[in-house]
Short mmCIF file of C-alpha atoms in Angstrom, two decimals:
data_model
loop_
_atom_site.label_atom_id
_atom_site.label_comp_id
_atom_site.label_asym_id
_atom_site.label_seq_id
_atom_site.Cartn_x
_atom_site.Cartn_y
_atom_site.Cartn_z
CA MET V 1 -87.73 76.26 0.39
CA ARG V 2 -87.63 79.86 -1.85
CA ARG V 3 -84.41 81.58 -1.89
CA ASP V 4 -83.85 85.23 -3.21
CA SER V 5 -80.88 87.91 -3.68
CA ASP V 6 -83.68 90.66 -3.60
CA GLU V 7 -85.10 91.26 0.11
CA SER V 8 -88.03 93.21 -0.78
CA ALA V 9 -89.36 90.22 -2.71
CA LEU V 10 -89.37 88.33 0.08
CA VAL V 11 -90.45 91.04 2.34
CA GLN V 12 -93.46 91.21 0.10
CA GLU V 13 -94.01 87.11 0.01
CA ILE V 14 -94.14 87.74 3.98
CA ILE V 15 -96.50 90.29 4.13
CA LYS V 16 -98.91 88.38 1.36
CA ARG V 17 -98.72 84.75 3.35
CA THR V 18 -99.45 86.63 6.79
CA ASP V 19 -101.90 88.99 5.45
CA GLY V 20 -99.32 92.00 6.82
CA VAL V 21 -99.93 90.33 10.86
CA ILE V 22 -96.16 89.38 10.98
CA ARG V 23 -95.22 87.71 14.25
CA LEU V 24 -91.16 87.38 13.91
CA ALA V 25 -89.26 85.26 16.33
CA LEU V 26 -85.25 86.17 16.11
CA PRO V 27 -82.45 84.57 17.80
CA LEU V 28 -80.80 86.15 20.68
CA GLY V 29 -77.09 87.75 19.66
CA LEU V 30 -75.68 87.30 16.40
CA GLY V 31 -77.33 85.28 13.55
CA LYS V 32 -80.39 87.90 12.97
CA PRO V 33 -81.30 88.45 9.58
CA VAL V 34 -80.22 92.18 9.53
CA THR V 35 -81.27 92.84 5.83
CA LEU V 36 -84.38 91.21 5.78
CA VAL V 37 -85.65 92.82 9.17
CA ASN V 38 -84.59 96.01 8.09
CA ALA V 39 -86.66 95.75 4.83
CA LEU V 40 -89.61 94.06 6.99
CA VAL V 41 -88.94 97.10 9.74
CA GLN V 42 -89.01 99.76 6.72
CA ALA V 43 -92.41 98.13 5.15
CA ALA V 44 -94.10 98.09 8.24
CA CYS V 45 -93.00 102.25 8.77
CA ASP V 46 -94.59 102.59 4.91
CA ASP V 47 -97.40 100.80 5.56
CA PRO V 48 -99.92 101.15 8.52
CA LYS V 49 -101.61 98.28 7.96
CA ILE V 50 -98.92 96.00 8.65
CA GLU V 51 -98.54 94.66 12.06
CA LEU V 52 -95.26 93.58 13.38
CA THR V 53 -94.44 92.20 16.10
CA ILE V 54 -90.87 91.16 16.97
CA PHE V 55 -90.05 88.83 19.67
CA THR V 56 -86.17 88.75 20.46
CA ALA V 57 -82.77 89.16 23.02
CA LEU V 58 -79.71 91.03 23.06
CA SER V 59 -79.97 92.83 19.96
CA LEU V 60 -76.39 93.73 19.05
CA GLU V 61 -75.52 97.94 19.07
CA ARG V 62 -72.68 99.46 19.03
CA PRO V 63 -71.94 102.02 21.86
CA GLU V 64 -73.43 105.51 21.87
CA LEU V 65 -70.97 108.16 22.36
CA SER V 66 -72.00 110.66 24.47
CA THR V 67 -68.66 112.43 25.25
CA ASP V 68 -66.37 114.11 23.19
CA VAL V 69 -63.39 112.15 24.42
CA GLN V 70 -65.72 108.49 23.73
CA ARG V 71 -66.06 110.36 19.97
CA ARG V 72 -62.48 111.33 19.60
CA PHE V 73 -61.52 107.91 20.55
CA LEU V 74 -63.89 105.62 19.35
CA GLU V 75 -65.42 107.03 16.35
CA PRO V 76 -61.82 106.31 13.64
CA ALA V 77 -62.16 102.57 15.66
CA LEU V 78 -65.70 101.88 15.48
CA ASP V 79 -65.54 99.56 12.14
CA ARG V 80 -62.06 97.80 13.22
CA LEU V 81 -63.63 97.47 16.69
CA PHE V 82 -67.45 96.43 16.34
CA GLY V 83 -67.71 95.30 12.58
CA ALA V 84 -69.44 97.01 10.00
CA TYR V 85 -72.53 95.53 11.33
CA PRO V 86 -75.55 97.39 10.39
CA GLU V 87 -77.97 99.24 12.57
CA LEU V 88 -81.12 97.24 13.19
CA LEU V 89 -84.28 99.31 12.48
CA TYR V 90 -86.26 98.06 15.32
CA THR V 91 -83.61 98.10 17.09
CA ARG V 92 -84.01 95.58 13.91
CA LEU V 93 -86.28 92.23 11.29
CA LEU V 94 -86.08 89.00 8.56
CA ARG V 95 -87.09 85.35 7.90
CA PHE V 96 -83.60 83.99 7.57
CA GLU V 97 -80.41 85.31 6.19
CA THR V 98 -77.22 83.97 4.88
CA ASN V 99 -74.28 85.10 5.74
CA PRO V 100 -70.82 83.64 5.15
CA GLU V 101 -68.98 85.00 7.98
CA LEU V 102 -71.08 83.26 10.68
CA PRO V 103 -69.50 80.23 11.49
CA PHE V 104 -71.86 76.97 10.65
CA MET V 105 -72.03 75.09 14.32
CA GLU V 106 -73.70 72.18 14.78
CA GLY V 107 -75.91 70.83 17.66
CA ASP V 108 -79.60 70.89 18.30
CA GLY V 109 -79.69 74.48 19.10
CA ALA V 110 -77.97 75.39 15.95
CA THR V 111 -79.28 73.96 12.97
CA LEU V 112 -83.12 73.27 10.98
CA GLY V 113 -83.69 70.98 8.13
CA PRO V 114 -84.87 72.49 4.55
CA LYS V 115 -88.42 71.77 5.37
CA GLU V 116 -88.52 73.83 8.69
CA VAL V 117 -87.03 76.73 6.30
CA ASP V 118 -89.83 78.77 4.68
CA LEU V 119 -87.78 81.76 3.27
CA VAL V 120 -84.15 82.39 2.85
CA LEU V 121 -82.43 85.76 2.19
CA ASP V 122 -78.95 85.36 0.39
CA PRO V 123 -78.01 89.01 0.37
CA PRO V 124 -75.68 90.14 -2.30
CA ARG V 125 -73.49 92.03 0.24
CA PRO V 126 -73.51 90.03 3.32
CA PHE V 127 -73.09 92.73 6.45
CA GLU V 128 -70.06 92.38 8.86
CA LEU V 129 -70.74 90.38 11.73
CA PHE V 130 -70.73 92.46 15.56
CA SER V 131 -67.45 92.45 17.15
CA ALA V 132 -67.33 93.28 21.22
CA PRO V 133 -64.05 94.27 21.82
CA ARG V 134 -61.86 92.54 24.84
CA ARG V 135 -60.87 94.68 27.59
CA PRO V 136 -57.34 94.96 28.59
CA LEU V 137 -56.65 92.72 31.79
CA ASP V 138 -54.79 94.49 34.98
CA HIS V 139 -53.37 93.28 37.95
CA VAL V 140 -56.60 92.99 39.80
CA ASP V 141 -58.03 91.08 36.88
CA HIS V 142 -55.12 88.86 37.03
CA ALA V 143 -55.02 88.21 40.54
CA ILE V 144 -58.76 87.07 40.28
CA GLY V 145 -58.03 84.63 37.75
CA LEU V 146 -55.45 83.32 39.12
CA HIS V 147 -57.31 82.91 42.65
CA ALA V 148 -60.28 80.92 40.38
CA SER V 149 -57.86 78.92 38.72
CA ARG V 150 -57.43 77.16 42.14
CA LEU V 151 -60.86 76.17 42.47
CA VAL V 152 -61.29 73.96 38.81
CA PRO V 153 -60.77 70.35 39.81
CA ASP V 154 -58.77 68.07 36.77
CA GLY V 155 -61.92 66.09 35.04
CA GLY V 156 -64.58 68.86 35.84
CA THR V 157 -66.68 70.98 34.38
CA LEU V 158 -66.47 74.83 33.68
CA GLN V 159 -68.32 77.62 32.92
CA ILE V 160 -67.22 81.26 33.25
CA GLY V 161 -68.97 84.50 32.39
CA ILE V 162 -68.40 87.38 29.71
CA GLY V 163 -65.52 90.43 29.25
CA ALA V 164 -62.55 90.37 31.54
CA LEU V 165 -63.48 87.84 33.65
CA GLY V 166 -63.90 84.92 31.20
CA ASP V 167 -60.12 86.02 29.75
CA THR V 168 -58.74 86.00 32.85
CA VAL V 169 -59.88 82.74 34.32
CA ALA V 170 -58.77 81.15 31.28
CA HIS V 171 -55.33 82.61 30.59
CA ALA V 172 -54.80 81.77 34.46
CA LEU V 173 -55.97 77.70 33.82
CA LEU V 174 -53.22 77.58 31.00
CA LEU V 175 -50.62 78.83 32.99
CA ARG V 176 -51.56 76.31 35.28
CA ASP V 177 -51.79 73.61 32.99
CA ARG V 178 -48.77 74.48 31.19
CA SER V 179 -46.97 74.24 34.41
CA GLU V 180 -46.11 78.21 34.28
CA ALA V 181 -48.56 79.37 37.34
CA GLY V 182 -46.65 77.71 40.21
CA ALA V 183 -43.92 80.18 40.95
CA ILE V 184 -46.75 83.31 40.69
CA GLN V 185 -49.18 81.28 43.06
CA ALA V 186 -46.17 80.88 45.36
CA ASP V 187 -45.40 84.42 45.67
CA CYS V 188 -48.78 85.09 46.61
CA PRO V 189 -49.17 87.43 49.50
CA PHE V 190 -52.72 86.68 50.60
CA PRO V 191 -53.67 83.39 52.57
CA VAL V 192 -55.09 81.10 50.11
CA ALA V 193 -56.28 78.01 51.90
CA ARG V 194 -56.50 76.19 48.40
CA GLU V 195 -53.79 74.51 46.92
CA PRO V 196 -52.45 76.07 43.09
CA GLY V 197 -54.20 73.04 41.20
CA GLU V 198 -51.79 70.42 38.50
CA PRO V 199 -51.89 70.86 34.76
CA PHE V 200 -55.06 69.36 33.69
CA ARG V 201 -54.82 65.13 33.03
CA SER V 202 -58.22 64.42 32.34
CA GLY V 203 -59.18 67.60 31.11
CA LEU V 204 -62.24 69.82 31.61
CA TYR V 205 -65.95 69.47 29.61
CA SER V 206 -67.78 73.06 29.32
CA VAL V 207 -71.23 73.99 29.61
CA THR V 208 -72.22 77.45 28.98
CA GLU V 209 -74.87 79.96 27.86
CA MET V 210 -72.11 82.07 26.14
CA LEU V 211 -69.44 80.65 24.26
CA VAL V 212 -66.42 83.13 25.56
CA GLY V 213 -63.37 83.68 23.65
CA GLY V 214 -61.63 82.27 27.14
CA ILE V 215 -63.55 78.83 26.74
CA LEU V 216 -62.59 78.57 22.65
CA ALA V 217 -58.61 79.10 24.24
CA LEU V 218 -59.41 76.15 26.58
CA PHE V 219 -60.38 73.95 23.67
CA GLU V 220 -57.88 75.21 20.82
CA GLU V 221 -55.13 74.30 23.80
CA GLY V 222 -56.84 71.13 24.99
CA VAL V 223 -57.80 72.17 28.62
CA ILE V 224 -61.21 71.37 27.53
CA ARG V 225 -60.98 67.99 25.99
CA ARG V 226 -63.50 65.84 28.36
CA GLU V 227 -66.28 64.62 25.98
CA VAL V 228 -70.26 64.06 26.50
CA ASN V 229 -71.50 62.17 23.88
CA GLY V 230 -68.67 63.25 21.47
CA VAL V 231 -68.76 66.90 22.69
CA ALA V 232 -66.80 68.83 24.61
CA ILE V 233 -68.62 72.29 24.70
CA HIS V 234 -72.02 72.60 25.09
CA ALA V 235 -72.95 76.19 24.67
CA GLY V 236 -76.25 78.60 23.64
CA PHE V 237 -74.68 81.39 21.66
CA PHE V 238 -71.48 83.32 21.06
CA VAL V 239 -70.96 87.35 20.89
CA GLU V 240 -66.71 88.04 20.55
CA PRO V 241 -64.26 89.57 18.43
CA ARG V 242 -64.08 89.12 14.92
CA ASP V 243 -60.91 86.58 15.14
CA PHE V 244 -63.20 84.76 17.43
CA TYR V 245 -65.47 83.73 14.47
CA ARG V 246 -62.67 83.44 11.84
CA ARG V 247 -61.30 80.89 14.21
CA LEU V 248 -64.37 78.96 14.29
CA ARG V 249 -64.63 79.52 10.28
CA GLU V 250 -61.37 77.95 9.72
CA MET V 251 -61.36 75.07 12.30
CA PRO V 252 -61.32 71.54 10.60
CA PRO V 253 -65.23 70.74 10.53
CA ASP V 254 -64.46 67.03 12.86
CA ARG V 255 -62.90 69.51 15.62
CA ARG V 256 -65.89 71.93 15.39
CA SER V 257 -68.04 69.40 15.59
CA LYS V 258 -66.89 68.95 19.31
CA ILE V 259 -68.74 72.01 20.10
CA ALA V 260 -72.40 71.89 20.10
CA MET V 261 -74.62 74.92 20.20
CA MET V 262 -77.61 74.01 22.40
CA PRO V 263 -80.77 75.81 23.46
CA VAL V 264 -80.42 77.92 26.64
CA SER V 265 -82.71 75.45 28.50
CA PHE V 266 -80.22 72.74 28.05
CA THR V 267 -77.30 74.51 29.23
CA ASN V 268 -78.67 76.49 32.00
CA ALA V 269 -80.72 73.75 33.96
CA LEU V 270 -80.56 70.48 34.82
CA TYR V 271 -84.54 69.74 34.03
CA GLY V 272 -84.78 67.29 31.11
CA ASP V 273 -82.79 64.01 31.00
CA GLU V 274 -82.04 65.36 34.12
CA ALA V 275 -79.46 61.80 34.93
CA ALA V 276 -77.35 62.35 31.91
CA LYS V 277 -77.26 65.85 32.79
CA ARG V 278 -76.08 64.99 36.44
CA THR V 279 -73.70 62.42 35.41
CA ALA V 280 -72.41 64.88 32.97
CA ARG V 281 -71.74 68.17 35.11
CA THR V 282 -69.11 66.73 37.75
CA GLY V 283 -67.04 68.90 39.66
CA ALA V 284 -69.01 71.97 38.22
CA ARG V 285 -67.31 75.25 38.72
CA PHE V 286 -69.72 77.91 37.49
CA ILE V 287 -67.74 81.44 37.51
CA ASN V 288 -69.46 84.31 36.90
CA GLY V 289 -69.31 88.43 37.83
CA ALA V 290 -70.79 90.58 40.34
CA MET V 291 -70.94 94.32 40.96
CA GLN V 292 -71.39 93.92 44.71
CA VAL V 293 -71.64 91.68 47.41
CA SER V 294 -73.15 92.27 50.99
CA ALA V 295 -71.27 91.01 53.96
CA LEU V 296 -74.23 88.56 54.65
CA GLY V 297 -73.38 87.39 50.71
CA ASP V 298 -76.47 89.25 49.16
CA VAL V 299 -74.68 89.31 45.34
CA MET V 300 -75.95 92.58 43.14
CA SER V 301 -74.84 92.00 39.75
CA ASP V 302 -77.82 93.12 37.43
CA SER V 303 -79.35 96.94 38.18
CA LEU V 304 -78.98 99.54 40.64
CA LYS V 305 -80.68 101.21 43.63
CA ASP V 306 -83.02 103.05 40.98
CA GLY V 307 -83.84 100.16 39.10
CA GLN V 308 -81.94 100.64 36.06
CA VAL V 309 -80.20 97.76 34.60
CA VAL V 310 -76.57 97.62 33.96
CA SER V 311 -75.95 94.39 32.83
CA GLY V 312 -78.72 91.40 31.84
CA VAL V 313 -78.86 88.72 34.69
CA GLY V 314 -78.33 86.38 31.76
CA GLY V 315 -77.68 82.88 33.41
CA GLN V 316 -75.87 83.55 36.74
CA PHE V 317 -78.71 82.89 38.73
CA ASN V 318 -79.47 79.75 36.95
CA PHE V 319 -76.08 78.50 37.15
CA VAL V 320 -75.92 79.56 40.96
CA GLU V 321 -78.85 76.97 41.26
CA GLN V 322 -77.36 74.40 39.55
CA ALA V 323 -74.25 74.68 41.60
CA PHE V 324 -76.41 73.45 44.78
CA ALA V 325 -78.40 71.03 42.75
CA LEU V 326 -75.19 69.41 41.70
CA GLU V 327 -73.37 66.80 44.37
CA ASP V 328 -70.23 68.80 43.95
CA GLY V 329 -70.58 71.85 42.17
CA ARG V 330 -69.75 75.19 43.30
CA ALA V 331 -70.49 78.85 42.30
CA VAL V 332 -67.89 81.33 42.16
CA ILE V 333 -68.63 84.52 41.86
CA ALA V 334 -65.98 87.39 41.38
CA LEU V 335 -65.72 90.96 41.59
CA ALA V 336 -62.52 93.66 42.08
CA ALA V 337 -62.66 94.81 45.95
CA THR V 338 -63.28 98.56 45.08
CA ARG V 339 -64.57 101.07 42.28
CA MET V 340 -64.14 104.55 41.40
CA SER V 341 -67.92 106.01 41.84
CA ASP V 342 -68.39 110.03 41.32
CA GLY V 343 -64.70 110.52 41.59
CA ALA V 344 -64.49 108.62 45.04
CA LEU V 345 -63.19 105.18 45.96
CA LYS V 346 -66.02 102.93 47.38
CA SER V 347 -65.99 99.13 48.48
CA ASN V 348 -67.98 96.75 46.05
CA ILE V 349 -67.92 94.42 49.82
CA ARG V 350 -70.44 96.43 51.65
CA TRP V 351 -73.14 95.74 54.64
CA ASP V 352 -75.99 95.69 52.33
CA VAL V 353 -76.78 96.19 48.51
CA ASP V 354 -79.22 98.15 47.06
CA GLN V 355 -80.30 95.00 44.52
CA VAL V 356 -80.38 91.21 45.19
CA THR V 357 -79.71 89.05 41.99
CA VAL V 358 -78.56 85.94 44.29
CA PRO V 359 -79.61 85.76 47.78
CA ARG V 360 -77.91 85.35 50.59
CA HIS V 361 -79.29 81.80 51.37
CA MET V 362 -77.67 80.75 48.24
CA ARG V 363 -74.18 82.00 49.24
CA ASP V 364 -71.44 80.02 47.93
CA ILE V 365 -67.58 81.22 46.91
CA VAL V 366 -66.60 84.66 46.35
CA ILE V 367 -63.20 85.83 45.22
CA THR V 368 -61.63 89.37 45.10
CA GLU V 369 -58.04 90.12 43.85
CA TYR V 370 -57.22 89.68 47.90
CA GLY V 371 -58.48 86.11 47.71
CA ILE V 372 -60.99 83.71 47.95
CA ALA V 373 -64.35 83.34 50.81
CA ASP V 374 -65.80 79.99 50.82
CA LEU V 375 -69.31 80.88 52.21
CA ARG V 376 -71.50 77.65 51.95
CA GLY V 377 -73.26 76.69 54.91
CA LYS V 378 -71.62 78.96 56.70
CA PRO V 379 -73.15 81.12 60.15
CA ASP V 380 -73.51 84.44 59.33
CA ALA V 381 -70.69 85.49 61.64
CA VAL V 382 -68.40 83.25 60.22
CA VAL V 383 -69.40 84.56 56.76
CA ILE V 384 -68.74 87.97 57.64
CA ASP V 385 -65.55 87.06 58.80
CA ALA V 386 -64.78 85.63 55.30
CA LEU V 387 -65.35 88.47 53.15
CA LEU V 388 -63.56 90.71 55.61
CA ARG V 389 -60.69 89.13 55.08
CA ILE V 390 -60.73 89.72 50.85
CA THR V 391 -62.45 93.24 51.18
CA ASP V 392 -59.83 96.05 50.52
CA SER V 393 -58.14 97.42 53.99
CA ARG V 394 -59.09 100.69 53.56
CA PHE V 395 -62.59 99.60 54.30
CA GLN V 396 -62.34 96.84 56.50
CA ASN V 397 -62.77 98.49 59.71
CA ASP V 398 -65.73 100.65 58.61
CA LEU V 399 -67.45 97.32 57.76
CA MET V 400 -66.07 95.50 60.95
CA ALA V 401 -68.21 98.22 63.01
CA GLN V 402 -71.36 97.56 60.98
CA ALA V 403 -71.12 94.24 61.87
CA LYS V 404 -70.29 94.59 65.39
CA ALA V 405 -73.33 97.19 65.87
CA ALA V 406 -75.86 94.75 64.31
CA GLY V 407 -74.96 92.22 66.36
CA LYS V 408 -73.89 89.74 64.02
CA LEU V 409 -69.68 89.99 65.65
CA PRO V 410 -68.52 89.59 68.99
CA GLY V 411 -66.97 92.98 70.27
CA ASP V 412 -63.65 91.79 70.63
CA PHE V 413 -63.49 91.02 67.12
CA GLU V 414 -60.26 91.40 65.13
CA ILE V 415 -59.25 90.61 61.82
CA PRO V 416 -56.26 88.50 61.63
CA VAL V 417 -52.92 90.85 60.34
CA ALA V 418 -52.30 88.70 57.58
CA HIS V 419 -55.59 89.94 56.34
CA ARG V 420 -54.23 93.81 56.99
CA LYS V 421 -52.72 94.61 53.69
CA ASN V 422 -55.11 94.21 51.28
CA ARG V 423 -54.39 96.89 49.09
CA PRO V 424 -53.77 97.49 45.39
CA GLU V 425 -49.71 98.55 45.81
CA THR V 426 -49.91 94.69 47.62
CA VAL V 427 -50.98 93.13 44.56
CA ALA V 428 -48.69 94.84 42.29
CA GLN V 429 -45.91 93.84 44.13
CA TRP V 430 -46.70 90.28 43.72
CA LEU V 431 -48.03 90.57 40.11
CA HIS V 432 -44.97 93.21 38.63
CA PRO V 433 -42.19 90.67 38.84
CA HIS V 434 -44.21 87.90 36.55
CA ARG V 435 -45.57 90.92 33.98
CA SER V 436 -44.52 88.71 31.19
CA ALA V 437 -46.93 85.95 31.74
CA LEU V 438 -49.59 88.29 32.58
CA PRO V 439 -50.45 90.57 29.39
CA ASP V 440 -52.80 93.07 29.06
CA PHE V 441 -54.33 91.07 26.41
CA PRO V 442 -53.65 87.53 26.49
CA PHE V 443 -55.93 86.50 23.75
CA GLY V 444 -55.30 89.42 21.45
CA SER V 445 -56.81 92.49 20.86
CA ASP V 446 -58.50 94.63 17.85
CA PHE V 447 -56.77 97.88 19.31
CA ASP V 448 -53.93 99.54 17.85
CA ASP V 449 -50.82 100.16 20.01
CA ILE V 450 -51.69 103.78 20.25
CA GLU V 451 -55.17 103.00 21.10
CA ARG V 452 -53.81 100.33 24.06
CA VAL V 453 -51.60 103.18 25.48
CA LEU V 454 -54.93 105.17 25.86
CA LEU V 455 -57.15 102.95 27.20
CA PRO V 456 -55.57 102.88 30.65
CA ALA V 457 -55.66 106.45 30.82
CA LEU V 458 -59.12 107.03 29.53
CA GLN V 459 -60.01 104.94 32.78
CA GLU V 460 -57.82 107.45 34.85
CA LEU V 461 -59.98 110.11 33.19
CA LYS V 462 -62.54 108.65 34.23
CA ASP V 463 -62.27 107.91 37.05
CA LEU V 464 -60.39 111.19 38.32
CA SER V 465 -62.58 114.04 36.54
CA PRO V 466 -66.13 113.59 38.20
CA SER V 467 -64.57 115.33 41.33
CA LEU V 468 -62.76 118.60 41.56
CA SER V 469 -59.54 116.80 43.77
CA GLY V 470 -59.40 114.35 40.72
CA LYS V 471 -59.34 117.11 38.07
CA MET V 472 -56.90 119.19 40.34
CA ARG V 473 -54.75 115.63 40.31
CA LEU V 474 -55.00 115.40 36.36
CA LEU V 475 -53.93 118.63 35.52
CA LYS V 476 -50.70 118.81 37.68
CA SER V 477 -49.71 115.73 36.43
CA SER V 478 -49.74 117.46 33.24
CA VAL V 479 -47.68 120.04 34.45
CA VAL V 480 -44.91 118.25 36.40
CA GLY V 481 -45.37 114.78 35.43
CA PRO V 482 -42.63 112.72 33.30
CA ALA V 483 -44.02 112.41 29.71
CA HIS V 484 -45.46 109.39 28.32
CA PRO V 485 -42.98 108.02 25.47
CA ASN V 486 -46.14 107.87 23.08
CA GLU V 487 -48.00 110.95 24.72
CA SER V 488 -47.72 112.88 21.07
CA ALA V 489 -49.33 110.04 19.04
CA ALA V 490 -51.76 109.52 21.75
CA MET V 491 -52.89 112.86 21.59
CA ALA V 492 -52.68 113.19 18.42
CA ARG V 493 -55.28 110.40 18.21
CA MET V 494 -57.65 111.51 19.80
CA GLY V 495 -57.25 115.00 17.85
CA TYR V 496 -55.67 116.90 20.96
CA GLN V 497 -52.48 117.68 19.73
CA ASP V 498 -52.61 121.05 19.43
CA ASP V 499 -55.67 121.48 21.71
CA LYS V 500 -54.75 123.21 25.16
CA SER V 501 -58.48 123.07 26.76
CA LEU V 502 -59.10 121.53 29.96
CA THR V 503 -60.31 118.54 28.73
CA ALA V 504 -57.20 117.69 26.32
CA ARG V 505 -54.83 118.63 29.47
CA ALA V 506 -56.67 116.21 31.90
CA LEU V 507 -55.70 113.73 29.27
CA ARG V 508 -52.52 114.85 29.21
CA GLY V 509 -52.40 114.37 32.83
CA ALA V 510 -53.99 111.00 32.58
CA LEU V 511 -51.53 109.37 29.93
CA ARG V 512 -48.36 110.67 32.56
CA ARG V 513 -50.24 108.96 35.52
CA SER V 514 -50.73 105.91 33.73
CA TYR V 515 -47.41 105.43 32.81
CA ARG V 516 -45.87 105.99 35.91
CA GLU V 517 -48.34 103.49 37.60
CA ASP V 518 -47.57 101.11 34.83
#
């Protein structure tokens, strides 16, 4: 095995060994040898005789700052939030490259012997790992997490999706394990036919494509502790904030060895040693997010009507398939009941959806902030009834009328009165008294205090500014609304301290609205 600190020398060696016809396979997500990859790409750009083909997935890039407001908020904090991660030239190329910031993980999908490695670059200045900042959790997120926490059996198997969903489910499970969720669940104003759940006596085992921060937190606090062949977590890859990488690096090796990185073919499927996987994955709960769900149970998670891909499907379909294949497995789809689109409020539970990621014949459990709908094995009328009960009440009548017009519900069907108060204010009234137990960032954040003030205001600005009525509401709040306590610092952080433009006034209004609604 040859090692070098000069990427140019390794590039020339690669070209020599391949005669300039290079087929480069790179790992998914983190672990790409960015310095070497960029040098290879540059060499191929400089010499048209070099043929370079790259096979990879999930190339990590900083967000494109398409608006002035985004630039003002994110540009000063890009390195802190996303890491000083080099831009991939392909968007990026190398054989192998060492990086001391990347935690050394064990498992069949993580280690190679020296004889399996050809060329290794030890760069004199290793790059900083890509960091994915956490999003703050609001009342909707916490309500979904609390509902989901009821579904996870002690001694079971857990997989949770990325982003805010993973954070809220993990936080709710920790509250449950600490016996701190009981009072919150008891105050729930929505009929939920599931017990809140007791602390975990046997603990959980996790098998997940992506090792998310919430899974790591559950492992650190001992909720995930049921072992399968000496391992409590089998995972495929991770992309998280920088403190996640630090915690893994600083974890004692014998403790870290309880987390094994495996090929995605292991985590996402039962094929291959199926009997052992079935034995291990008892009481499995696979919890993932979606954009929309149809009244008949179709799930839309990855692309829009015009085919534009908004999010990779990832392992969602694989885990739904596993849930049906396992004797006691369940697939849980979680989503907010509503969204703002083009300045208007719209329901995420619709009569039909534009694209289908998981078809209705694989419908299982759906959660919104308003409760849990158990759909598996139910006839269409029962499925529609269950989904109407967790639909925002501002959209229930229209959806019910569509179902009746299609002959899927009897003409005299009515939504039970107990499910007619599905509104944001009901959720807020439930959770606001328990706010100390439901923080915006239960697992920390790279955003500073003023940036945390700005986040809900920027979301308000994004939601309202597309419509004329929304713009008027923002501008009105900027004049008559009570000032936010941190308004001056927040406006200065965005470079708007002395700005009288409409955008600056709209942001001021958004700050005041977010403070009033807090």
